[in-house]
Coordinates of C-alpha atoms in Angstrom, one line a residue:
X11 CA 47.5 -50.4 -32.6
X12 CA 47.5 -48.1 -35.9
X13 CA 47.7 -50.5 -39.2
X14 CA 51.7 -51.4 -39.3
X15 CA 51.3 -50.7 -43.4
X16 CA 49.5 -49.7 -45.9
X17 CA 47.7 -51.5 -48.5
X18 CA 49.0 -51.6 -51.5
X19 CA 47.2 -50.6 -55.1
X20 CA 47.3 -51.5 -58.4
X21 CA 47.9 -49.5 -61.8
X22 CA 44.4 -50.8 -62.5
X23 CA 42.9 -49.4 -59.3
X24 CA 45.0 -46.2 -59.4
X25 CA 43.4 -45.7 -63.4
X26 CA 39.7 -46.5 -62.4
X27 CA 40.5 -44.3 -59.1
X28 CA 41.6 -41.2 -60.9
X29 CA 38.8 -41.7 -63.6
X30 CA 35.9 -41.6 -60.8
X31 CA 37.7 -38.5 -59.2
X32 CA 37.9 -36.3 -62.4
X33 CA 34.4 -36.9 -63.7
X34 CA 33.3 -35.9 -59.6
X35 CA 35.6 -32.5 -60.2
X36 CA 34.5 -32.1 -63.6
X37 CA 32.4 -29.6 -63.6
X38 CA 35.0 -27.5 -62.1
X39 CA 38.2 -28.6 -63.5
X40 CA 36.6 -28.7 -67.0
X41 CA 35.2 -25.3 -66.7
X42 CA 39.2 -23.9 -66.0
X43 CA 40.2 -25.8 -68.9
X44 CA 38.2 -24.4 -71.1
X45 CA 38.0 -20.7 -69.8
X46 CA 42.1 -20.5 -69.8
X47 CA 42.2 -22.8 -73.2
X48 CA 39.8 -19.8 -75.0
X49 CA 42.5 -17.0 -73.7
X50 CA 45.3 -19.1 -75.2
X51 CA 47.0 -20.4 -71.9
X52 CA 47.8 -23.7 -70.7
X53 CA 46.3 -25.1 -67.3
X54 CA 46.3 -28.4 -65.2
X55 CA 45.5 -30.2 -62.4
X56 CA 48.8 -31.0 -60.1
X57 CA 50.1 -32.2 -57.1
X58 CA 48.6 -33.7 -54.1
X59 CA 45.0 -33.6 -55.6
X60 CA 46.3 -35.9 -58.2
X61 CA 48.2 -38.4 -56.2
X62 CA 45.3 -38.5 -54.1
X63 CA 43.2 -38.9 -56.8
X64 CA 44.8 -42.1 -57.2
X65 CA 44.8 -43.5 -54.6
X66 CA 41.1 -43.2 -54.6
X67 CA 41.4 -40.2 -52.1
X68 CA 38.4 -37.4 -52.8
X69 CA 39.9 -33.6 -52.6
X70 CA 37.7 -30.4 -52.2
X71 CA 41.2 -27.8 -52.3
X72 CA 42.6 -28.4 -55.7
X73 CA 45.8 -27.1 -57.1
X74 CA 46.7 -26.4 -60.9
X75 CA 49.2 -25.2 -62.8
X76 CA 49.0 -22.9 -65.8
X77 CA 51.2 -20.5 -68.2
X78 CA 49.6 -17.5 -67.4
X79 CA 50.7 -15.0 -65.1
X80 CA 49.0 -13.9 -62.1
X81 CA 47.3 -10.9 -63.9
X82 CA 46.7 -13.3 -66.5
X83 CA 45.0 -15.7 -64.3
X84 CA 42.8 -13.1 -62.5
X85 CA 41.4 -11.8 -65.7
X86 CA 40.3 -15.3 -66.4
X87 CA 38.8 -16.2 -63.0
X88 CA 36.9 -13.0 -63.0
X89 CA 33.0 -13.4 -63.3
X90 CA 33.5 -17.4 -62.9
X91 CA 35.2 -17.9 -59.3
X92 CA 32.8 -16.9 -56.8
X93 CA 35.5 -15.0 -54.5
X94 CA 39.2 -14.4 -55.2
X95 CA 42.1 -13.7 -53.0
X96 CA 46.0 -12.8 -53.9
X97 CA 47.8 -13.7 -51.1
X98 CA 50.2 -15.9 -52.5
X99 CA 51.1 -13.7 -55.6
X100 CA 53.9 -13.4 -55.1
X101 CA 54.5 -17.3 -55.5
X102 CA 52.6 -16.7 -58.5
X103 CA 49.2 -18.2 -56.8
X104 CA 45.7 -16.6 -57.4
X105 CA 43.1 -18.3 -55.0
X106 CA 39.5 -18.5 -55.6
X107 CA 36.4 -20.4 -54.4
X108 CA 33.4 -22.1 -57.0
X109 CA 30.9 -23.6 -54.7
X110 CA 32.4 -26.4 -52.4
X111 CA 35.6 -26.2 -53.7
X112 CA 38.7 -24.2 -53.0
X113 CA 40.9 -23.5 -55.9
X114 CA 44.4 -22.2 -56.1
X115 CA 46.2 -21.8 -59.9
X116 CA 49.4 -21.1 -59.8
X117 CA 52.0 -20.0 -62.5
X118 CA 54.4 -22.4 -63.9
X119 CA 57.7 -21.6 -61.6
X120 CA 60.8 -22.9 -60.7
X121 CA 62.2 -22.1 -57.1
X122 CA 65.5 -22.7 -55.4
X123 CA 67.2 -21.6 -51.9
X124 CA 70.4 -19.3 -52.3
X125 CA 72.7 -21.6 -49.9
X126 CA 72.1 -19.1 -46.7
X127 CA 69.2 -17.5 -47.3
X128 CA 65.6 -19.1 -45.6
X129 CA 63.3 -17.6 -48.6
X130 CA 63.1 -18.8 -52.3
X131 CA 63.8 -17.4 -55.2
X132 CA 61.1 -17.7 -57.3
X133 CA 61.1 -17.6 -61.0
X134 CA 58.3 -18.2 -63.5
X135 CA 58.5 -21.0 -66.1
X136 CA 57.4 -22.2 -69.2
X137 CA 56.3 -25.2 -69.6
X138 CA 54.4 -28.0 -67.4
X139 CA 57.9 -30.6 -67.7
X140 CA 59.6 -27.8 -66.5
X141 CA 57.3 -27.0 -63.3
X142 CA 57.0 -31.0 -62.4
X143 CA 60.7 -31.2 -62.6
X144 CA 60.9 -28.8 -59.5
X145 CA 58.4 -30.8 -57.3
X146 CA 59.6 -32.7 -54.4
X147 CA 59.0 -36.0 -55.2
X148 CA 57.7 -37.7 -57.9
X149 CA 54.3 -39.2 -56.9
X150 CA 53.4 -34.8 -56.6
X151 CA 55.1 -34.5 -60.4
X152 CA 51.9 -35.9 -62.0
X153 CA 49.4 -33.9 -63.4
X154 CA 46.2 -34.2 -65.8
X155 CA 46.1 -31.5 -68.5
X156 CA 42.7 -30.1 -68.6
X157 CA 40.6 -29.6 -70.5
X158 CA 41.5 -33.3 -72.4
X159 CA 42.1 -34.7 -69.0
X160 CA 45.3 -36.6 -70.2
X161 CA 47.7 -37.8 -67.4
X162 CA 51.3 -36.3 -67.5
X163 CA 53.8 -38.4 -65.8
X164 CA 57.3 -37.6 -66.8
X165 CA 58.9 -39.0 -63.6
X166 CA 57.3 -42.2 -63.1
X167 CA 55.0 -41.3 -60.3
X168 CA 52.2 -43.5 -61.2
X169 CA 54.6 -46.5 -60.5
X170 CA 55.9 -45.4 -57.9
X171 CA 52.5 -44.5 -56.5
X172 CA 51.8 -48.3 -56.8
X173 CA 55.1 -49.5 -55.3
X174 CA 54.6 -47.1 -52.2
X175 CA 57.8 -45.3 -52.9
X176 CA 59.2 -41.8 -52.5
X177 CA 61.6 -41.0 -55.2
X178 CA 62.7 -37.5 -56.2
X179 CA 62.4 -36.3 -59.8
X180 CA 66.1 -35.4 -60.0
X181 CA 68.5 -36.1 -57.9
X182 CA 67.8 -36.3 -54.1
X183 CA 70.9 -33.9 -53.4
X184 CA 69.7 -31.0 -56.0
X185 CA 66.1 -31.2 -54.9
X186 CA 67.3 -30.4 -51.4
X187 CA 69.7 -28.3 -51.7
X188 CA 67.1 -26.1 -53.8
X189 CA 64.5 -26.6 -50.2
X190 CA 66.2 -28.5 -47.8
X191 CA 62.8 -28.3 -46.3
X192 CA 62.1 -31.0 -48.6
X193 CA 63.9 -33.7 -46.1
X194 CA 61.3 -33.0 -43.5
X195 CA 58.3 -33.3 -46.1
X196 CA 60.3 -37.0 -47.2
X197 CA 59.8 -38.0 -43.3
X198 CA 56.0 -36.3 -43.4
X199 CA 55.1 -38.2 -46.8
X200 CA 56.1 -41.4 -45.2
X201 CA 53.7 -40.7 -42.1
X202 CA 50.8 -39.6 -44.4
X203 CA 51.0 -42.4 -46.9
X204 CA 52.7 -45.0 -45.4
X205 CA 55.3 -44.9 -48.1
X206 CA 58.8 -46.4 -48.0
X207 CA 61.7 -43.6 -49.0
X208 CA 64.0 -45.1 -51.4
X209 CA 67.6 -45.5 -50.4
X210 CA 69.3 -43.0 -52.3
X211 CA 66.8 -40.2 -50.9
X212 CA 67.7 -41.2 -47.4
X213 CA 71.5 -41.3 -47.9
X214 CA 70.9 -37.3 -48.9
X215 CA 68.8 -36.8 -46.3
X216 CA 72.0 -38.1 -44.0
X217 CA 74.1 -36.3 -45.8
X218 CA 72.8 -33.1 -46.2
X219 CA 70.7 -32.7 -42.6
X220 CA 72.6 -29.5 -41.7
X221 CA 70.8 -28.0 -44.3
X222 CA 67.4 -27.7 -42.4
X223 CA 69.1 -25.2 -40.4
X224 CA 68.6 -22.5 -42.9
X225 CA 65.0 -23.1 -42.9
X226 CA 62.9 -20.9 -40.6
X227 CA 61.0 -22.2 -37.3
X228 CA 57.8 -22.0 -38.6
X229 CA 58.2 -23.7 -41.6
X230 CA 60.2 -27.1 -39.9
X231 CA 57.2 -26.8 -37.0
X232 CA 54.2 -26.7 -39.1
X233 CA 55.6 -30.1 -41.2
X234 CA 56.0 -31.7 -38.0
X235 CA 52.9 -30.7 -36.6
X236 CA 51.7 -32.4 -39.9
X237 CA 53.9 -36.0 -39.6
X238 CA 52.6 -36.2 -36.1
X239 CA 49.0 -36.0 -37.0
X240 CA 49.4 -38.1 -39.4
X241 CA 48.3 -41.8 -39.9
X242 CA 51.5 -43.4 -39.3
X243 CA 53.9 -40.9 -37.2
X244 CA 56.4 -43.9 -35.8
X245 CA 57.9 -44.1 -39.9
X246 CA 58.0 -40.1 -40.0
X247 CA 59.8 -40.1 -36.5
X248 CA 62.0 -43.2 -37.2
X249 CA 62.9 -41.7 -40.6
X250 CA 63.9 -37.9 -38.9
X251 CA 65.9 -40.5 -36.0
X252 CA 67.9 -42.4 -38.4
X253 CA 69.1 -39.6 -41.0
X254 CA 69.8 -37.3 -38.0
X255 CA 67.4 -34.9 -38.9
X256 CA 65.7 -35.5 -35.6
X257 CA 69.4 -34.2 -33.6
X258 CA 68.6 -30.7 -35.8
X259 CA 64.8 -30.4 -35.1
X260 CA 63.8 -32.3 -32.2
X261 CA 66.8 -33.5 -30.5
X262 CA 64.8 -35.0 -27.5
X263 CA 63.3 -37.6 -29.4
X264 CA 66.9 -39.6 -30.5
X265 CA 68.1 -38.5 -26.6
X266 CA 65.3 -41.1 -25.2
X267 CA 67.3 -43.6 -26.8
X268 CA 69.7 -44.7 -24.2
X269 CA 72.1 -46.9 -24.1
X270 CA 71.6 -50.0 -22.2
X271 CA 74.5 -52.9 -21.3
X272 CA 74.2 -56.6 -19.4
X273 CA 74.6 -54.5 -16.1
X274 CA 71.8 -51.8 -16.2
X275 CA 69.3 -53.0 -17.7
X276 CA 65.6 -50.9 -18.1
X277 CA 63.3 -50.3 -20.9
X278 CA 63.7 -48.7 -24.3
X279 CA 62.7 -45.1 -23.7
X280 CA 62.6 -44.8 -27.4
X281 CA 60.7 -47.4 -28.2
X282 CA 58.5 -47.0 -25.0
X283 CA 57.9 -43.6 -26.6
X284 CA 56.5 -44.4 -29.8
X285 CA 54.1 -47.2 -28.4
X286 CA 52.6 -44.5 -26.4
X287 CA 52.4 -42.4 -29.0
X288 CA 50.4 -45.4 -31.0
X289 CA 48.6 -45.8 -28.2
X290 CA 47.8 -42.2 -27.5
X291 CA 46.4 -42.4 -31.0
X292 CA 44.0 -45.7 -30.4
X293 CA 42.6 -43.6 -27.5
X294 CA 42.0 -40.6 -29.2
X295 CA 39.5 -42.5 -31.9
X296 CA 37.4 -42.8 -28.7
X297 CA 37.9 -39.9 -26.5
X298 CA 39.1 -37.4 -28.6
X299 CA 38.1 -35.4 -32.3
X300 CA 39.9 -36.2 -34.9
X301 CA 43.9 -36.5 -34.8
X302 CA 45.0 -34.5 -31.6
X303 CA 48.5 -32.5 -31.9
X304 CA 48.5 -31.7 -28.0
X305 CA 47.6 -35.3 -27.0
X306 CA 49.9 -36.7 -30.0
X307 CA 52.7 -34.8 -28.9
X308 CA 52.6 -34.8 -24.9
X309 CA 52.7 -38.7 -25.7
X310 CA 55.8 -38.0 -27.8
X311 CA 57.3 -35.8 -25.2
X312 CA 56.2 -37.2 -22.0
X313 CA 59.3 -39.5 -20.9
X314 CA 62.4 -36.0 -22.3
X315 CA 63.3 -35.5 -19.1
X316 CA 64.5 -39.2 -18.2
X317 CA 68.1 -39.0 -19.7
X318 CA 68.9 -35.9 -17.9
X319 CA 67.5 -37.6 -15.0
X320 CA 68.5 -41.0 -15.1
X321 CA 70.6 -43.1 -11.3
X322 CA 72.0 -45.8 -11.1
X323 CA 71.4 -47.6 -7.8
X324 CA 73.7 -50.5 -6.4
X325 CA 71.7 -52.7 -6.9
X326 CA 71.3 -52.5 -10.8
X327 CA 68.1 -50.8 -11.1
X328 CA 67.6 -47.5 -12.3
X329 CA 65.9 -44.5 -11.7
X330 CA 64.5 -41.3 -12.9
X331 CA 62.9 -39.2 -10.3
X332 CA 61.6 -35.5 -11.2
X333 CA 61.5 -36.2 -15.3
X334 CA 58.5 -35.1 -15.0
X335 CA 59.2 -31.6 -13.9
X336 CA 62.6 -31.7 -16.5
X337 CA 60.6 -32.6 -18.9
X338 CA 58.1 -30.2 -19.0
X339 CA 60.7 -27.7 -18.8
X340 CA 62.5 -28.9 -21.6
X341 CA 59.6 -29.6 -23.8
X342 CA 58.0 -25.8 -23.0
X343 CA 61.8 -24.7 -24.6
X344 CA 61.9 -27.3 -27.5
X345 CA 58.1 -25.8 -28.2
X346 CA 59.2 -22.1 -27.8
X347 CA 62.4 -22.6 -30.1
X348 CA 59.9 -24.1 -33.0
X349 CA 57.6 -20.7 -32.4
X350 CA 54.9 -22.3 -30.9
X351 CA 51.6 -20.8 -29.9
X352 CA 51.6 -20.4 -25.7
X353 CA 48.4 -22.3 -25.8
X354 CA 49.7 -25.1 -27.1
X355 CA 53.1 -24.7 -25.5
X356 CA 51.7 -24.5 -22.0
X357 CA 49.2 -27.4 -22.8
X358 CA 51.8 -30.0 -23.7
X359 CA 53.8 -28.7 -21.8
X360 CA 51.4 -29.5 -18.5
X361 CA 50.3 -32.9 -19.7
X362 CA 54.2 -34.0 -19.3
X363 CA 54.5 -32.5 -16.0
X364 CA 50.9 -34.9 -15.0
X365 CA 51.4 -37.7 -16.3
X366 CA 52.7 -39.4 -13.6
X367 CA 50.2 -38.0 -11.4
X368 CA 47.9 -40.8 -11.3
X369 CA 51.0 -43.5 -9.7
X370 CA 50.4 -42.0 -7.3
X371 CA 46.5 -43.4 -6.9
X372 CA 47.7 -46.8 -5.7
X373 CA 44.7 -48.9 -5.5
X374 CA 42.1 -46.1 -5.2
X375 CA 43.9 -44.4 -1.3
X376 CA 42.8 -41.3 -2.7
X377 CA 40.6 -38.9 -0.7
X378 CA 37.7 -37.1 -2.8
X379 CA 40.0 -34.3 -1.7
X380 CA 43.2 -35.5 -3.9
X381 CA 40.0 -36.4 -6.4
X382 CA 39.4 -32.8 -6.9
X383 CA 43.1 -31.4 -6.7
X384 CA 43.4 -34.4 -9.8
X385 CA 40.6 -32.6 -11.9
X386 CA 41.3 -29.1 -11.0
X387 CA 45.1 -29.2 -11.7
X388 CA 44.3 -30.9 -15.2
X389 CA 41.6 -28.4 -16.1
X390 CA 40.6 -28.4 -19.5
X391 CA 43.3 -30.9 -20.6
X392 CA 41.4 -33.7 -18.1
X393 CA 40.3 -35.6 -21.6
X394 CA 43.8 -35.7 -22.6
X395 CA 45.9 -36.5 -19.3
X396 CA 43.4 -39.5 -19.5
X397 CA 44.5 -40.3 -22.9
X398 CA 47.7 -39.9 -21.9
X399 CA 47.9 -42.0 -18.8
X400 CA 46.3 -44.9 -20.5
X401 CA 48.3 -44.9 -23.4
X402 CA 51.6 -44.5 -21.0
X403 CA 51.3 -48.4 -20.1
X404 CA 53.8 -50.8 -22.3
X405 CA 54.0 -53.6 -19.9
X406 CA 54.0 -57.1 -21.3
X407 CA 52.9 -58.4 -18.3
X408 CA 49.7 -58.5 -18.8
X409 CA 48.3 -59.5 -14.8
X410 CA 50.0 -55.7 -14.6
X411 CA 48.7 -54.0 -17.7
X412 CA 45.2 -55.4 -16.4
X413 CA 45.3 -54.0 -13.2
X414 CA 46.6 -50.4 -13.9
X415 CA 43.7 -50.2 -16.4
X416 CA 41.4 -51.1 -13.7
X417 CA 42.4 -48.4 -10.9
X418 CA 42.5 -46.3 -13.9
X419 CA 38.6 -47.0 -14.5
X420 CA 38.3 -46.7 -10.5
X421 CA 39.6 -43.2 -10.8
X422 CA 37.8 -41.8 -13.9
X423 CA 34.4 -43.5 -12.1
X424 CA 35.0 -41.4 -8.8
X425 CA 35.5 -38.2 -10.6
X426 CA 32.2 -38.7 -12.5
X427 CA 30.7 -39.6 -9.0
X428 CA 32.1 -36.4 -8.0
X429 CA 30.3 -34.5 -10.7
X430 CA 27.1 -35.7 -10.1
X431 CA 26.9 -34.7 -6.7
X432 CA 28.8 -31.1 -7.4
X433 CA 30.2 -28.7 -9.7
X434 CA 33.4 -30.1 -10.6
X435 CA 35.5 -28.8 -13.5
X436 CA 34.8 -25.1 -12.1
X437 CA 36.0 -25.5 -8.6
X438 CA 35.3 -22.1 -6.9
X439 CA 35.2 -20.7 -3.0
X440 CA 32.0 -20.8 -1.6
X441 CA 31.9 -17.0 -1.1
X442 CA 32.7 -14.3 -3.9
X443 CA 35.3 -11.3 -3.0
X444 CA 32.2 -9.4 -2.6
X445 CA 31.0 -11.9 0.1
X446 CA 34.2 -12.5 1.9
X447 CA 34.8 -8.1 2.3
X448 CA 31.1 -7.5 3.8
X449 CA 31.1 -11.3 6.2
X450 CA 34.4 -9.7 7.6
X451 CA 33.9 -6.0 7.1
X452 CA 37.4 -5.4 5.1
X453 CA 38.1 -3.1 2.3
X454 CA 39.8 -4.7 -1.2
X455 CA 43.7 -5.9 -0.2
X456 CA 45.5 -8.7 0.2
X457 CA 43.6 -10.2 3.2
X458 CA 40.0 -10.5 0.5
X459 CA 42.4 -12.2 -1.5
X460 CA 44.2 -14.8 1.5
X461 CA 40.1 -15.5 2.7
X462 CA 39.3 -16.6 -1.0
X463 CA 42.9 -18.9 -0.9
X464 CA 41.7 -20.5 2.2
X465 CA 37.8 -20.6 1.1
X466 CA 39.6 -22.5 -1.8
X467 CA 41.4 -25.0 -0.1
X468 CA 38.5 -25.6 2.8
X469 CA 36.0 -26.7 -0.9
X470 CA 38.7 -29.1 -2.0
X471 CA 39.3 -30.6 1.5
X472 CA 34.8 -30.8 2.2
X473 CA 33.6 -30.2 -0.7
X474 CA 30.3 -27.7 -1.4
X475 CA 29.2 -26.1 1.8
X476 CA 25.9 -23.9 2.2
X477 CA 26.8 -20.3 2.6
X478 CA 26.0 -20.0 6.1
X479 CA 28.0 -22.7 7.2
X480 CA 30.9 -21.3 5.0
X481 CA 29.7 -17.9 6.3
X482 CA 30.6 -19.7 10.4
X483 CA 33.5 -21.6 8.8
X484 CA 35.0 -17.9 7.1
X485 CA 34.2 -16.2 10.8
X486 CA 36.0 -18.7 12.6
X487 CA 39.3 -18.8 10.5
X488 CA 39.5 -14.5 11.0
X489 CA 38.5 -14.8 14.4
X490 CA 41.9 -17.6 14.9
X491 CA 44.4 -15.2 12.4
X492 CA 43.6 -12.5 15.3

């Protein structure tokens, strides 16, 4: 299972951390403190590269602060950065590039929602206290003034850094009512770091969770995307459950958590849920690259349909048939609502509607026939719907855990089999459309079209053939359609 916490740091380490970082950054950060110091401007380094910078964390994007304005910054950066870009000017930020490092310098702002609209306002500021006080949370309202390097901590971020704590500079309920956005990044901080979020900051987040509603699709999806990639996703999720975030954002998640009583009694879908999810995550260290959304969140979606399709029998037990299918419906909608891509959508979307496929395997009853239909209906998710299905075993028993682990190695063993002795994650007919029209002397139509169908089904039935004897086979099948 992922590490339950984190492990905890000292001021001492987070000094000698931070000192290493700088003097590995400081032939760029020292550079930009001297070009903007010479044309009379403040600069520093801020946010996330800091904090990170702490807690001994090495960054290659860096992000500083300064009071010059975007024209003023360009002039600077000119002749030094080896590529500029503006996209983000009107934020105030001027990117550039030096070497290995990606820079963006933005000017000292303040920013705040107008209570119905989904864009900031943005206004410049004036000084660097003024530009922390507007941060989220106070472990990103640090920053080192360059070119002195000295530390600027207004808020207490440093400790708090060290205590694993999310605190806002201000008060929770102004910093979300300026970006309410700023709940879901609370929940994503917690994932990423492995911080606790201190009590007063959830009790806004409770109260105020109607406010993400004013915040556009894309902006709510990509922070998820990040919690759920991140090192520990159950505090994220539990955090979004338990201020009722979740209910606004991703109301199938808190749905999964059914009631139970002393007469119906089943497992936790909830709790199920994030267990697979860890152990999606254990399984992708081997089989996977790097921290998979698609697998991650299949694993997080994979049981949705079950409340919608939950029976009670007479005799106490309880069932759930099709939440496959229900949920793969209802996760492709959840997925479209949060604007998506249809790549991913449709990808999720059909590892929920397989997982269950392999329960149906038994003790290895399946012909290389149902072998094929396995790998060609996964297709290019096969990696994943093995992730998936491996990770989708919570039993305590462990007799049972054992043995499902087993037929799971039977099956992944036959497919390989298969793929040694033919082409296997390409299944194709035999014949080609320009094979099939001059064996049966037939012009392009729906008939070329039912012969590669059936050519289809006869090489996942038998497997490769030789072109003549799928030639005989091709004759005979015309010949009996008359």
């Amino acid at each position: 299972m992922p590490e339950t916490d984190p492990t905890p740091v000292s001021i001492v380490e987070v000094q000698r951390a931070v000192t290493a970082e700088l003097d590995r950054l400081g032939p760029v950060i020292d550079d930009l403190g001297r070009l903007f110091t010479e044309a009379g401007h403040e600069i520093a380094l801020v946010g996330g590269p800091v904090r990170d910078a702490m807690l001994g964390r090495r960054h290659n994007d860096l992000d500083l602060t300064t009071s010059a304005r975007p024209e003023e910054t360009e002039r600077v950066l000119k002749g030094w950065a080896e590529g500029m870009w503006d996209v983000g000017r009107e934020f105030g930020t001027i990117g550039c590039r030096k070497g290995d490092f990606q820079i963006e310098v933005t000017t000292y702002r303040s920013e705040s929602y107008d209570p119905s609209s989904r864009k900031p306002d943005v206004d410049f500021g004036d000084s660097l206290a003024g530009d922390l006080g507007r941060r989220d949370f106070t472990v990103n309202a640090m920053a080192v003034r360059l070119p002195a390097r000295t530390v600027e901590d207004p808020f207490g971020g440093v400790l708090d850094l060290a205590q694993g704590l999310l605190r806002t500079p201000g008060t929770p309920e102004a910093s979300f009512s300026d970006d309410p956005l700023r709940m879901m990044r609370a929940a994503r901080f917690a994932a990423q770091l492995g911080f606790d979020v201190a009590p007063e900051v959830v009790a806004a987040m409770t109260a105020m969770a109607d406010r993400i509603e004013i915040i556009s699709a894309e902006r709510v999806r990509d922070e998820l995307v990040k919690l759920v990639c991140a090192r520990w996703p159950r505090r994220g999720l539990t955090l979004l459950v338990q201020t009722g975030l979740a209910e606004r954002v991703l109301p199938e998640l808190p749905a999964l958590a059914l009631e139970r009583d002393e007469h119906h009694r089943h497992k936790d879908v909830y709790e199920h849920t994030l267990t697979v999810l860890e152990q999606a995550i254990d399984l992708e260290a081997e089989r996977l690259e790097g921290p998979d959304f698609v697998a991650r969140f299949a694993a997080l979606m994979h049981d949705v349909g079950k409340p919608r399709t939950r029976k009670f029998l007479d005799d106490g037990s309880v069932t759930f048939h099709h939440h496959d299918v229900v949920g793969a419906k209802m996760t492709r909608k959840r997925m479209k609502a949060l604007r998506f891509s249809n790549e991913e959508t449709e990808q999720v979307s059909q590892l929920v509607e397989q997982h269950l496929r392999f329960h149906g395997y038994g003790t290895g009853e399946w012909t290389d026939s149902a072998v094929r239909r396995y790998v060609r209906d996964a297709g290019d998710q096969l990696e994943r719907l093995h992730v998936l299905t491996r990770a989708d075993s919570t039993t305590r028993n462990k007799r049972k855990a054992e043995r499902l682990q087993r037929t799971y190695d039977d099956l992944e063993r036959r497919i390989a089999d298969l793929r040694e002795r033919e082409e296997l994650d390409s299944i194709r007919p035999d014949l080609d459309g320009n094979q099939i029209m001059e064996i049966l002397g037939i012009a392009p139509g729906r008939e070329v079209g039912e012969a590669y169908t059936w050519l289809l089904e006869l090489r996942m039935e038998e497997g490769p053939q030789e072109p003549e004897v799928a030639r005989e086979k091709l004759l005979a099948w015309w010949a009996a359609r008359g």
